[in-house]
PDB file of C-alpha atoms in Angstrom:
ATOM      1  CA  MET A   1     118.606  54.497 159.041  1.00  0.00           C
ATOM      2  CA  LYS A   2     116.937  56.654 156.360  1.00  0.00           C
ATOM      3  CA  SER A   3     115.809  55.014 153.148  1.00  0.00           C
ATOM      4  CA  ILE A   4     117.452  56.000 149.858  1.00  0.00           C
ATOM      5  CA  GLN A   5     114.131  57.370 148.585  1.00  0.00           C
ATOM      6  CA  SER A   6     113.654  59.675 151.567  1.00  0.00           C
ATOM      7  CA  THR A   7     117.259  60.803 151.276  1.00  0.00           C
ATOM      8  CA  LEU A   8     116.772  61.697 147.605  1.00  0.00           C
ATOM      9  CA  LYS A   9     113.595  63.612 148.383  1.00  0.00           C
ATOM     10  CA  GLN A  10     115.388  65.563 151.096  1.00  0.00           C
ATOM     11  CA  TRP A  11     118.277  66.272 148.669  1.00  0.00           C
ATOM     12  CA  ALA A  12     115.879  67.412 145.962  1.00  0.00           C
ATOM     13  CA  LYS A  13     114.211  69.863 148.321  1.00  0.00           C
ATOM     14  CA  SER A  14     117.484  71.277 149.579  1.00  0.00           C
ATOM     15  CA  THR A  15     118.903  71.823 146.082  1.00  0.00           C
ATOM     16  CA  GLY A  16     115.701  73.177 144.547  1.00  0.00           C
ATOM     17  CA  LEU A  17     115.630  70.290 142.073  1.00  0.00           C
ATOM     18  CA  LYS A  18     111.878  69.861 142.367  1.00  0.00           C
ATOM     19  CA  GLU A  19     111.261  73.480 141.482  1.00  0.00           C
ATOM     20  CA  ARG A  20     113.538  73.207 138.459  1.00  0.00           C
ATOM     21  CA  LEU A  21     111.813  70.015 137.315  1.00  0.00           C
ATOM     22  CA  ASP A  22     108.397  71.602 137.735  1.00  0.00           C
ATOM     23  CA  LYS A  23     109.511  74.603 135.700  1.00  0.00           C
ATOM     24  CA  GLN A  24     110.920  72.347 132.988  1.00  0.00           C
ATOM     25  CA  ARG A  25     107.670  70.386 132.966  1.00  0.00           C
ATOM     26  CA  GLU A  26     105.651  73.567 132.482  1.00  0.00           C
ATOM     27  CA  GLU A  27     107.901  74.694 129.635  1.00  0.00           C
ATOM     28  CA  LEU A  28     107.612  71.335 127.921  1.00  0.00           C
ATOM     29  CA  LEU A  29     103.841  71.429 128.128  1.00  0.00           C
ATOM     30  CA  THR A  30     103.770  74.797 126.365  1.00  0.00           C
ATOM     31  CA  ASP A  31     105.523  73.359 123.315  1.00  0.00           C
ATOM     32  CA  PRO A  32     102.973  73.460 120.445  1.00  0.00           C
ATOM     33  CA  TYR A  33     103.805  69.950 119.203  1.00  0.00           C
ATOM     34  CA  ILE A  34     103.572  68.417 122.676  1.00  0.00           C
ATOM     35  CA  LYS A  35     100.341  70.344 123.344  1.00  0.00           C
ATOM     36  CA  ALA A  36      98.915  69.007 120.072  1.00  0.00           C
ATOM     37  CA  PHE A  37      99.844  65.422 121.010  1.00  0.00           C
ATOM     38  CA  ILE A  38      98.253  65.727 124.459  1.00  0.00           C
ATOM     39  CA  ARG A  39      95.134  67.303 122.964  1.00  0.00           C
ATOM     40  CA  GLU A  40      94.777  64.492 120.425  1.00  0.00           C
ATOM     41  CA  ASN A  41      95.236  61.902 123.183  1.00  0.00           C
ATOM     42  CA  LYS A  42      93.504  63.721 126.047  1.00  0.00           C
ATOM     43  CA  ASP A  43      91.581  60.608 127.064  1.00  0.00           C
ATOM     44  CA  SER A  44      94.744  58.528 127.361  1.00  0.00           C
ATOM     45  CA  VAL A  45      97.568  60.784 128.559  1.00  0.00           C
ATOM     46  CA  THR A  46      97.966  60.997 132.351  1.00  0.00           C
ATOM     47  CA  ASN A  47     100.146  63.126 134.618  1.00  0.00           C
ATOM     48  CA  GLU A  48     102.043  59.990 135.575  1.00  0.00           C
ATOM     49  CA  MET A  49     102.895  59.364 131.916  1.00  0.00           C
ATOM     50  CA  ILE A  50     104.133  62.925 131.560  1.00  0.00           C
ATOM     51  CA  ASP A  51     106.217  62.774 134.744  1.00  0.00           C
ATOM     52  CA  SER A  52     107.850  59.452 133.811  1.00  0.00           C
ATOM     53  CA  GLY A  53     108.332  60.499 130.192  1.00  0.00           C
ATOM     54  CA  MET A  54     109.999  63.878 130.760  1.00  0.00           C
ATOM     55  CA  VAL A  55     113.274  62.823 129.137  1.00  0.00           C
ATOM     56  CA  LYS A  56     111.474  61.581 126.034  1.00  0.00           C
ATOM     57  CA  LEU A  57     109.354  64.729 125.874  1.00  0.00           C
ATOM     58  CA  TYR A  58     112.446  66.890 126.120  1.00  0.00           C
ATOM     59  CA  GLU A  59     114.126  64.928 123.301  1.00  0.00           C
ATOM     60  CA  PHE A  60     110.940  65.170 121.236  1.00  0.00           C
ATOM     61  CA  LYS A  61     110.768  68.946 121.734  1.00  0.00           C
ATOM     62  CA  LYS A  62     114.428  69.462 120.827  1.00  0.00           C
ATOM     63  CA  GLU A  63     114.356  67.258 117.711  1.00  0.00           C
ATOM     64  CA  ARG A  64     110.950  68.476 116.537  1.00  0.00           C
ATOM     65  CA  ARG A  65     112.034  72.104 116.882  1.00  0.00           C
ATOM     66  CA  ALA A  66     115.034  71.321 114.660  1.00  0.00           C
ATOM     67  CA  CYS A  67     112.606  69.901 112.092  1.00  0.00           C
ATOM     68  CA  ALA A  68     110.465  73.039 112.266  1.00  0.00           C
ATOM     69  CA  ASN A  69     113.545  75.082 111.354  1.00  0.00           C
ATOM     70  CA  CYS A  70     114.867  72.541 108.872  1.00  0.00           C
ATOM     71  CA  PRO A  71     118.206  73.627 107.336  1.00  0.00           C
ATOM     72  CA  GLY A  72     118.007  70.878 104.705  1.00  0.00           C
ATOM     73  CA  LEU A  73     118.828  67.189 104.732  1.00  0.00           C
ATOM     74  CA  LYS A  74     122.605  67.608 104.559  1.00  0.00           C
ATOM     75  CA  GLU A  75     122.654  70.002 107.513  1.00  0.00           C
ATOM     76  CA  CYS A  76     120.049  68.149 109.593  1.00  0.00           C
ATOM     77  CA  PRO A  77     121.071  68.472 113.286  1.00  0.00           C
ATOM     78  CA  ASN A  78     118.919  65.609 114.559  1.00  0.00           C
ATOM     79  CA  MET A  79     120.516  62.552 116.121  1.00  0.00           C
ATOM     80  CA  MET A  80     119.186  60.512 113.218  1.00  0.00           C
ATOM     81  CA  LYS A  81     119.734  62.706 110.186  1.00  0.00           C
ATOM     82  CA  GLY A  82     116.610  62.918 108.069  1.00  0.00           C
ATOM     83  CA  TYR A  83     114.325  61.387 110.696  1.00  0.00           C
ATOM     84  CA  GLN A  84     111.518  63.161 112.534  1.00  0.00           C
ATOM     85  CA  PRO A  85     110.458  62.317 116.122  1.00  0.00           C
ATOM     86  CA  SER A  86     106.981  60.977 116.806  1.00  0.00           C
ATOM     87  CA  LEU A  87     105.228  60.374 120.137  1.00  0.00           C
ATOM     88  CA  SER A  88     102.949  57.449 120.906  1.00  0.00           C
ATOM     89  CA  ILE A  89     101.400  55.709 123.911  1.00  0.00           C
ATOM     90  CA  GLU A  90     102.362  52.094 124.428  1.00  0.00           C
ATOM     91  CA  ARG A  91     101.455  49.990 127.454  1.00  0.00           C
ATOM     92  CA  GLY A  92     100.697  53.051 129.570  1.00  0.00           C
ATOM     93  CA  HIS A  93     103.944  54.874 128.742  1.00  0.00           C
ATOM     94  CA  LEU A  94     105.023  57.596 126.367  1.00  0.00           C
ATOM     95  CA  GLU A  95     107.269  56.230 123.617  1.00  0.00           C
ATOM     96  CA  LEU A  96     109.424  58.105 121.137  1.00  0.00           C
ATOM     97  CA  HIS A  97     109.904  56.876 117.574  1.00  0.00           C
ATOM     98  CA  TYR A  98     111.738  58.270 114.582  1.00  0.00           C
ATOM     99  CA  LEU A  99     110.197  58.293 111.122  1.00  0.00           C
ATOM    100  CA  PRO A 100     111.797  59.498 107.857  1.00  0.00           C
ATOM    101  CA  CYS A 101     110.915  63.122 107.150  1.00  0.00           C
ATOM    102  CA  ALA A 102     109.559  64.340 103.805  1.00  0.00           C
ATOM    103  CA  LEU A 103     113.057  65.240 102.572  1.00  0.00           C
ATOM    104  CA  LYS A 104     114.386  61.802 103.522  1.00  0.00           C
ATOM    105  CA  VAL A 105     111.473  60.122 101.740  1.00  0.00           C
ATOM    106  CA  GLN A 106     112.123  62.257  98.667  1.00  0.00           C
ATOM    107  CA  GLU A 107     115.833  61.399  98.727  1.00  0.00           C
ATOM    108  CA  LYS A 108     115.037  57.700  98.910  1.00  0.00           C
ATOM    109  CA  LYS A 109     112.581  58.016  96.057  1.00  0.00           C
ATOM    110  CA  GLN A 110     115.158  59.828  93.929  1.00  0.00           C
ATOM    111  CA  LYS A 111     117.737  57.123  94.622  1.00  0.00           C
ATOM    112  CA  GLU A 112     115.244  54.451  93.652  1.00  0.00           C
ATOM    113  CA  GLN A 113     114.330  56.345  90.501  1.00  0.00           C
ATOM    114  CA  SER A 114     117.976  56.827  89.557  1.00  0.00           C
ATOM    115  CA  GLN A 115     118.207  53.055  89.329  1.00  0.00           C
ATOM    116  CA  LEU A 116     115.447  53.033  86.733  1.00  0.00           C
ATOM    117  CA  MET A 117     117.582  54.493  83.968  1.00  0.00           C
ATOM    118  CA  LYS A 118     120.909  52.745  83.608  1.00  0.00           C
ATOM    119  CA  SER A 119     123.453  52.950  80.834  1.00  0.00           C
ATOM    120  CA  LEU A 120     126.718  51.488  79.684  1.00  0.00           C
ATOM    121  CA  TYR A 121     129.114  53.460  77.459  1.00  0.00           C
ATOM    122  CA  ILE A 122     126.430  56.005  76.533  1.00  0.00           C
ATOM    123  CA  PRO A 123     127.353  59.756  76.374  1.00  0.00           C
ATOM    124  CA  LYS A 124     125.779  61.977  79.045  1.00  0.00           C
ATOM    125  CA  ASP A 125     124.149  64.285  76.512  1.00  0.00           C
ATOM    126  CA  ILE A 126     122.219  61.333  75.129  1.00  0.00           C
ATOM    127  CA  LEU A 127     120.933  60.428  78.594  1.00  0.00           C
ATOM    128  CA  SER A 128     119.507  63.934  79.037  1.00  0.00           C
ATOM    129  CA  ALA A 129     117.522  63.818  75.753  1.00  0.00           C
ATOM    130  CA  ARG A 130     113.866  64.838  75.907  1.00  0.00           C
ATOM    131  CA  PHE A 131     111.052  64.619  73.392  1.00  0.00           C
ATOM    132  CA  GLU A 132     110.311  68.306  73.999  1.00  0.00           C
ATOM    133  CA  GLU A 133     113.656  69.112  72.375  1.00  0.00           C
ATOM    134  CA  ILE A 134     113.001  67.033  69.249  1.00  0.00           C
ATOM    135  CA  ASP A 135     111.514  68.586  66.127  1.00  0.00           C
ATOM    136  CA  MET A 136     108.615  66.195  65.608  1.00  0.00           C
ATOM    137  CA  ASP A 137     107.668  67.951  62.346  1.00  0.00           C
ATOM    138  CA  GLY A 138     111.115  67.621  60.806  1.00  0.00           C
ATOM    139  CA  GLU A 139     112.974  64.804  59.139  1.00  0.00           C
ATOM    140  CA  ARG A 140     112.799  62.668  62.264  1.00  0.00           C
ATOM    141  CA  GLY A 141     109.079  63.265  62.739  1.00  0.00           C
ATOM    142  CA  GLU A 142     107.908  59.741  61.903  1.00  0.00           C
ATOM    143  CA  ALA A 143     110.632  58.121  63.971  1.00  0.00           C
ATOM    144  CA  GLY A 144     110.015  60.547  66.836  1.00  0.00           C
ATOM    145  CA  ALA A 145     106.299  59.753  66.831  1.00  0.00           C
ATOM    146  CA  ALA A 146     107.024  56.006  66.930  1.00  0.00           C
ATOM    147  CA  ALA A 147     109.492  56.472  69.783  1.00  0.00           C
ATOM    148  CA  LEU A 148     107.086  58.619  71.788  1.00  0.00           C
ATOM    149  CA  GLU A 149     104.209  56.200  71.274  1.00  0.00           C
ATOM    150  CA  PHE A 150     106.360  53.333  72.523  1.00  0.00           C
ATOM    151  CA  ALA A 151     107.542  55.309  75.565  1.00  0.00           C
ATOM    152  CA  LEU A 152     103.984  56.207  76.545  1.00  0.00           C
ATOM    153  CA  LYS A 153     102.511  52.742  76.008  1.00  0.00           C
ATOM    154  CA  ALA A 154     105.339  50.344  76.914  1.00  0.00           C
ATOM    155  CA  ASN A 155     104.127  47.592  79.222  1.00  0.00           C
ATOM    156  CA  PRO A 156     106.997  45.229  80.097  1.00  0.00           C
ATOM    157  CA  GLY A 157     105.897  41.726  81.022  1.00  0.00           C
ATOM    158  CA  GLU A 158     102.640  42.085  79.119  1.00  0.00           C
ATOM    159  CA  ASP A 159     103.791  43.351  75.727  1.00  0.00           C
ATOM    160  CA  GLY A 160     107.284  42.546  74.459  1.00  0.00           C
ATOM    161  CA  GLY A 161     107.067  44.618  71.282  1.00  0.00           C
ATOM    162  CA  GLY A 162     109.998  46.964  70.704  1.00  0.00           C
ATOM    163  CA  LEU A 163     111.477  49.136  67.962  1.00  0.00           C
ATOM    164  CA  TYR A 164     114.282  48.758  65.417  1.00  0.00           C
ATOM    165  CA  PHE A 165     115.631  52.181  64.402  1.00  0.00           C
ATOM    166  CA  TYR A 166     117.520  52.057  61.131  1.00  0.00           C
ATOM    167  CA  GLY A 167     119.328  55.003  59.606  1.00  0.00           C
ATOM    168  CA  LYS A 168     122.602  56.438  58.417  1.00  0.00           C
ATOM    169  CA  PHE A 169     125.368  57.469  60.769  1.00  0.00           C
ATOM    170  CA  GLY A 170     124.586  60.579  62.822  1.00  0.00           C
ATOM    171  CA  VAL A 171     120.882  61.026  62.034  1.00  0.00           C
ATOM    172  CA  GLY A 172     119.877  60.969  65.705  1.00  0.00           C
ATOM    173  CA  LYS A 173     118.846  57.355  66.371  1.00  0.00           C
ATOM    174  CA  THR A 174     120.604  57.184  69.732  1.00  0.00           C
ATOM    175  CA  TYR A 175     119.255  60.585  70.780  1.00  0.00           C
ATOM    176  CA  LEU A 176     115.711  59.366  70.184  1.00  0.00           C
ATOM    177  CA  MET A 177     116.431  56.334  72.351  1.00  0.00           C
ATOM    178  CA  GLY A 178     117.690  58.642  75.099  1.00  0.00           C
ATOM    179  CA  ALA A 179     114.363  60.459  74.979  1.00  0.00           C
ATOM    180  CA  VAL A 180     112.578  57.104  75.232  1.00  0.00           C
ATOM    181  CA  ALA A 181     114.639  56.180  78.306  1.00  0.00           C
ATOM    182  CA  ASN A 182     113.790  59.489  80.014  1.00  0.00           C
ATOM    183  CA  GLU A 183     110.081  59.136  79.301  1.00  0.00           C
ATOM    184  CA  LEU A 184     110.156  55.601  80.696  1.00  0.00           C
ATOM    185  CA  PHE A 185     111.982  56.959  83.745  1.00  0.00           C
ATOM    186  CA  ASP A 186     109.149  59.417  84.340  1.00  0.00           C
ATOM    187  CA  ARG A 187     106.694  56.515  84.198  1.00  0.00           C
ATOM    188  CA  GLY A 188     108.710  54.496  86.722  1.00  0.00           C
ATOM    189  CA  ILE A 189     109.804  51.909  84.153  1.00  0.00           C
ATOM    190  CA  GLU A 190     113.378  50.634  84.280  1.00  0.00           C
ATOM    191  CA  SER A 191     115.476  50.869  81.134  1.00  0.00           C
ATOM    192  CA  TYR A 192     119.033  49.863  80.330  1.00  0.00           C
ATOM    193  CA  THR A 193     120.805  51.477  77.391  1.00  0.00           C
ATOM    194  CA  VAL A 194     124.090  49.971  76.190  1.00  0.00           C
ATOM    195  CA  TYR A 195     126.485  50.756  73.377  1.00  0.00           C
ATOM    196  CA  THR A 196     126.549  47.287  71.883  1.00  0.00           C
ATOM    197  CA  PRO A 197     130.168  47.005  70.606  1.00  0.00           C
ATOM    198  CA  ASP A 198     131.690  47.992  73.960  1.00  0.00           C
ATOM    199  CA  PHE A 199     129.185  45.848  75.837  1.00  0.00           C
ATOM    200  CA  PHE A 200     130.115  42.747  73.862  1.00  0.00           C
ATOM    201  CA  ARG A 201     133.799  43.430  74.495  1.00  0.00           C
ATOM    202  CA  GLU A 202     133.124  43.717  78.224  1.00  0.00           C
ATOM    203  CA  MET A 203     131.186  40.466  78.200  1.00  0.00           C
ATOM    204  CA  LYS A 204     134.148  38.701  76.643  1.00  0.00           C
ATOM    205  CA  GLN A 205     136.476  40.120  79.308  1.00  0.00           C
ATOM    206  CA  SER A 206     134.067  39.103  82.065  1.00  0.00           C
ATOM    207  CA  LEU A 207     134.735  35.450  81.306  1.00  0.00           C
ATOM    208  CA  GLY A 208     138.111  35.928  82.947  1.00  0.00           C
ATOM    209  CA  ASP A 209     136.924  37.620  86.149  1.00  0.00           C
ATOM    210  CA  GLY A 210     133.875  35.401  86.743  1.00  0.00           C
ATOM    211  CA  THR A 211     131.255  38.125  86.321  1.00  0.00           C
ATOM    212  CA  PHE A 212     129.844  36.993  82.972  1.00  0.00           C
ATOM    213  CA  GLN A 213     126.587  35.466  84.214  1.00  0.00           C
ATOM    214  CA  GLU A 214     125.860  38.332  86.612  1.00  0.00           C
ATOM    215  CA  LYS A 215     126.297  40.920  83.859  1.00  0.00           C
ATOM    216  CA  LEU A 216     124.313  38.873  81.362  1.00  0.00           C
ATOM    217  CA  ASP A 217     121.421  38.521  83.827  1.00  0.00           C
ATOM    218  CA  THR A 218     121.391  42.260  84.544  1.00  0.00           C
ATOM    219  CA  ILE A 219     121.018  43.107  80.865  1.00  0.00           C
ATOM    220  CA  LYS A 220     118.597  40.425  79.822  1.00  0.00           C
ATOM    221  CA  LYS A 221     116.232  41.056  82.779  1.00  0.00           C
ATOM    222  CA  ALA A 222     115.930  44.853  82.334  1.00  0.00           C
ATOM    223  CA  GLN A 223     112.316  45.924  81.901  1.00  0.00           C
ATOM    224  CA  VAL A 224     113.250  47.747  78.691  1.00  0.00           C
ATOM    225  CA  LEU A 225     116.587  47.128  76.966  1.00  0.00           C
ATOM    226  CA  ILE A 226     118.050  49.476  74.367  1.00  0.00           C
ATOM    227  CA  LEU A 227     120.877  48.010  72.266  1.00  0.00           C
ATOM    228  CA  ASP A 228     122.549  50.937  70.539  1.00  0.00           C
ATOM    229  CA  ASP A 229     124.467  50.504  67.279  1.00  0.00           C
ATOM    230  CA  ILE A 230     124.002  46.782  66.880  1.00  0.00           C
ATOM    231  CA  GLY A 231     126.035  45.490  63.954  1.00  0.00           C
ATOM    232  CA  ALA A 232     128.996  47.763  64.681  1.00  0.00           C
ATOM    233  CA  GLU A 233     130.626  45.040  66.745  1.00  0.00           C
ATOM    234  CA  THR A 234     133.155  42.528  65.438  1.00  0.00           C
ATOM    235  CA  THR A 235     131.252  39.396  64.534  1.00  0.00           C
ATOM    236  CA  SER A 236     131.870  36.205  66.485  1.00  0.00           C
ATOM    237  CA  SER A 237     129.825  33.058  66.900  1.00  0.00           C
ATOM    238  CA  TRP A 238     130.113  33.319  70.688  1.00  0.00           C
ATOM    239  CA  VAL A 239     128.777  36.887  70.819  1.00  0.00           C
ATOM    240  CA  ARG A 240     125.933  36.043  68.461  1.00  0.00           C
ATOM    241  CA  ASP A 241     124.848  32.762  70.043  1.00  0.00           C
ATOM    242  CA  ASP A 242     125.853  32.899  73.731  1.00  0.00           C
ATOM    243  CA  VAL A 243     125.361  36.588  74.437  1.00  0.00           C
ATOM    244  CA  LEU A 244     122.932  38.174  71.980  1.00  0.00           C
ATOM    245  CA  GLY A 245     120.980  34.959  71.437  1.00  0.00           C
ATOM    246  CA  ALA A 246     120.615  34.301  75.174  1.00  0.00           C
ATOM    247  CA  ILE A 247     119.464  37.872  75.811  1.00  0.00           C
ATOM    248  CA  LEU A 248     116.866  37.869  73.039  1.00  0.00           C
ATOM    249  CA  GLN A 249     115.529  34.410  73.891  1.00  0.00           C
ATOM    250  CA  TYR A 250     114.940  35.319  77.531  1.00  0.00           C
ATOM    251  CA  ARG A 251     113.357  38.658  76.690  1.00  0.00           C
ATOM    252  CA  MET A 252     111.062  37.114  74.101  1.00  0.00           C
ATOM    253  CA  LEU A 253     109.803  34.523  76.594  1.00  0.00           C
ATOM    254  CA  GLU A 254     109.320  37.106  79.356  1.00  0.00           C
ATOM    255  CA  LYS A 255     107.717  39.696  77.026  1.00  0.00           C
ATOM    256  CA  LEU A 256     110.311  42.343  77.815  1.00  0.00           C
ATOM    257  CA  PRO A 257     110.673  45.000  75.070  1.00  0.00           C
ATOM    258  CA  THR A 258     114.015  45.406  73.307  1.00  0.00           C
ATOM    259  CA  LEU A 259     114.880  48.435  71.177  1.00  0.00           C
ATOM    260  CA  PHE A 260     117.695  48.587  68.637  1.00  0.00           C
ATOM    261  CA  THR A 261     119.534  51.234  66.680  1.00  0.00           C
ATOM    262  CA  SER A 262     121.627  50.247  63.677  1.00  0.00           C
ATOM    263  CA  ASN A 263     123.210  51.406  60.451  1.00  0.00           C
ATOM    264  CA  TYR A 264     122.037  48.076  59.019  1.00  0.00           C
ATOM    265  CA  ASP A 265     118.517  47.188  57.980  1.00  0.00           C
ATOM    266  CA  TYR A 266     117.149  43.723  58.816  1.00  0.00           C
ATOM    267  CA  ASP A 267     118.717  42.004  55.809  1.00  0.00           C
ATOM    268  CA  GLU A 268     122.085  43.698  56.205  1.00  0.00           C
ATOM    269  CA  LEU A 269     122.222  42.808  59.899  1.00  0.00           C
ATOM    270  CA  GLU A 270     121.436  39.184  59.065  1.00  0.00           C
ATOM    271  CA  ASP A 271     124.344  39.120  56.623  1.00  0.00           C
ATOM    272  CA  HIS A 272     126.587  40.661  59.275  1.00  0.00           C
ATOM    273  CA  LEU A 273     125.586  38.089  61.885  1.00  0.00           C
ATOM    274  CA  SER A 274     126.066  35.159  59.503  1.00  0.00           C
ATOM    275  CA  TYR A 275     129.835  35.611  59.325  1.00  0.00           C
ATOM    276  CA  SER A 276     131.733  33.382  61.727  1.00  0.00           C
ATOM    277  CA  ASP A 277     135.108  34.105  63.293  1.00  0.00           C
ATOM    278  CA  ARG A 278     135.811  30.441  62.749  1.00  0.00           C
ATOM    279  CA  GLY A 279     135.492  30.981  59.025  1.00  0.00           C
ATOM    280  CA  GLY A 280     132.602  30.378  56.699  1.00  0.00           C
ATOM    281  CA  ILE A 281     128.996  31.497  56.726  1.00  0.00           C
ATOM    282  CA  GLU A 282     126.419  30.413  59.321  1.00  0.00           C
ATOM    283  CA  GLU A 283     123.194  31.532  57.715  1.00  0.00           C
ATOM    284  CA  LEU A 284     120.855  29.386  59.808  1.00  0.00           C
ATOM    285  CA  LYS A 285     122.133  30.720  63.131  1.00  0.00           C
ATOM    286  CA  ALA A 286     121.922  34.268  61.872  1.00  0.00           C
ATOM    287  CA  LYS A 287     118.355  33.674  60.707  1.00  0.00           C
ATOM    288  CA  ARG A 288     117.389  32.414  64.175  1.00  0.00           C
ATOM    289  CA  ILE A 289     118.645  35.631  65.761  1.00  0.00           C
ATOM    290  CA  MET A 290     116.937  37.770  63.151  1.00  0.00           C
ATOM    291  CA  GLU A 291     113.621  35.968  63.555  1.00  0.00           C
ATOM    292  CA  ARG A 292     113.607  36.927  67.236  1.00  0.00           C
ATOM    293  CA  ILE A 293     114.437  40.538  66.385  1.00  0.00           C
ATOM    294  CA  LYS A 294     111.884  40.833  63.575  1.00  0.00           C
ATOM    295  CA  HIS A 295     109.145  39.134  65.578  1.00  0.00           C
ATOM    296  CA  ASN A 296     109.531  41.520  68.500  1.00  0.00           C
ATOM    297  CA  THR A 297     110.282  44.872  66.852  1.00  0.00           C
ATOM    298  CA  THR A 298     108.728  47.376  64.497  1.00  0.00           C
ATOM    299  CA  PHE A 299     111.115  48.574  61.799  1.00  0.00           C
ATOM    300  CA  VAL A 300     111.452  52.378  61.759  1.00  0.00           C
ATOM    301  CA  THR A 301     113.582  54.374  59.333  1.00  0.00           C
ATOM    302  CA  VAL A 302     115.214  57.451  60.833  1.00  0.00           C
ATOM    303  CA  ALA A 303     115.717  59.964  58.045  1.00  0.00           C
ATOM    304  CA  GLY A 304     117.783  63.113  57.939  1.00  0.00           C
ATOM    305  CA  HIS A 305     121.278  64.475  57.508  1.00  0.00           C
ATOM    306  CA  ASN A 306     124.308  63.687  59.633  1.00  0.00           C
ATOM    307  CA  ARG A 307     123.863  66.044  62.586  1.00  0.00           C
ATOM    308  CA  ARG A 308     127.473  65.606  63.666  1.00  0.00           C
ATOM    309  CA  GLU A 309     128.713  67.345  60.545  1.00  0.00           C
ATOM    310  CA  LYS A 310     128.796  71.124  60.233  1.00  0.00           C
ATOM    311  CA  ARG A 311     126.498  72.442  57.540  1.00  0.00           C
TER     312      ARG A 311
END
């Protein structure tokens, strides 16, 4: 009785399979990427490796050719979209691996960077602000210079000093903060910009759905936190002590910079924070909050006209 192996050999001869395999082998070995791999590993690659690794070499050739004619990440035809095949020798055999291509690496980097600049209730035009678009010689020149200096030198975890931008309604305080956030983004530093009144309202609502602590931790642990329009919120002891106080205390201890914009100066904000929804004045508690703000910010006046009004 003939063995299975001899039967297969006889079948291969009769069907011309060997000739077809030899031809396929020759074609594979003319592929420039396969030739380059063999040349780089000429002291290690054997004919036996090539013969036993034909399927992997064919897959490598097909996928690598698709990479050479890359149609873009969205249209990538490879089995693993965005991944490029790579050959190696392991334990005397050819092995095929897939590594992220340059476009996939770039996409991942962009996704990671997009997490660096977060916002809550901030208009999109503010988030696209750039220092190049700000007239540094105009009315906002001094404030713009202070903002730019902070953005270029900020060092969260080592220096917790921030800024307190004071000015009338519509003079461009928030826009300057948007430019700061974008500059920090370019430096790979995370920032979180929030419109304070809406944020405090959300924090109050989060008590009912059990997300309060998670949201509080996200804000207080941001590398750079920008609290926009502080003082515009309705005063309550809970907001002042359990939300704002907790955020500022943590950030002061961890040396994480906090920036503020407000229509109130330091003294006016202290008066605002001293009012209690329970009635009466709580000056001491307001002073405690203000001491944390004053100690960790530089007061900057933003001058100019109301840019939201037609002139």
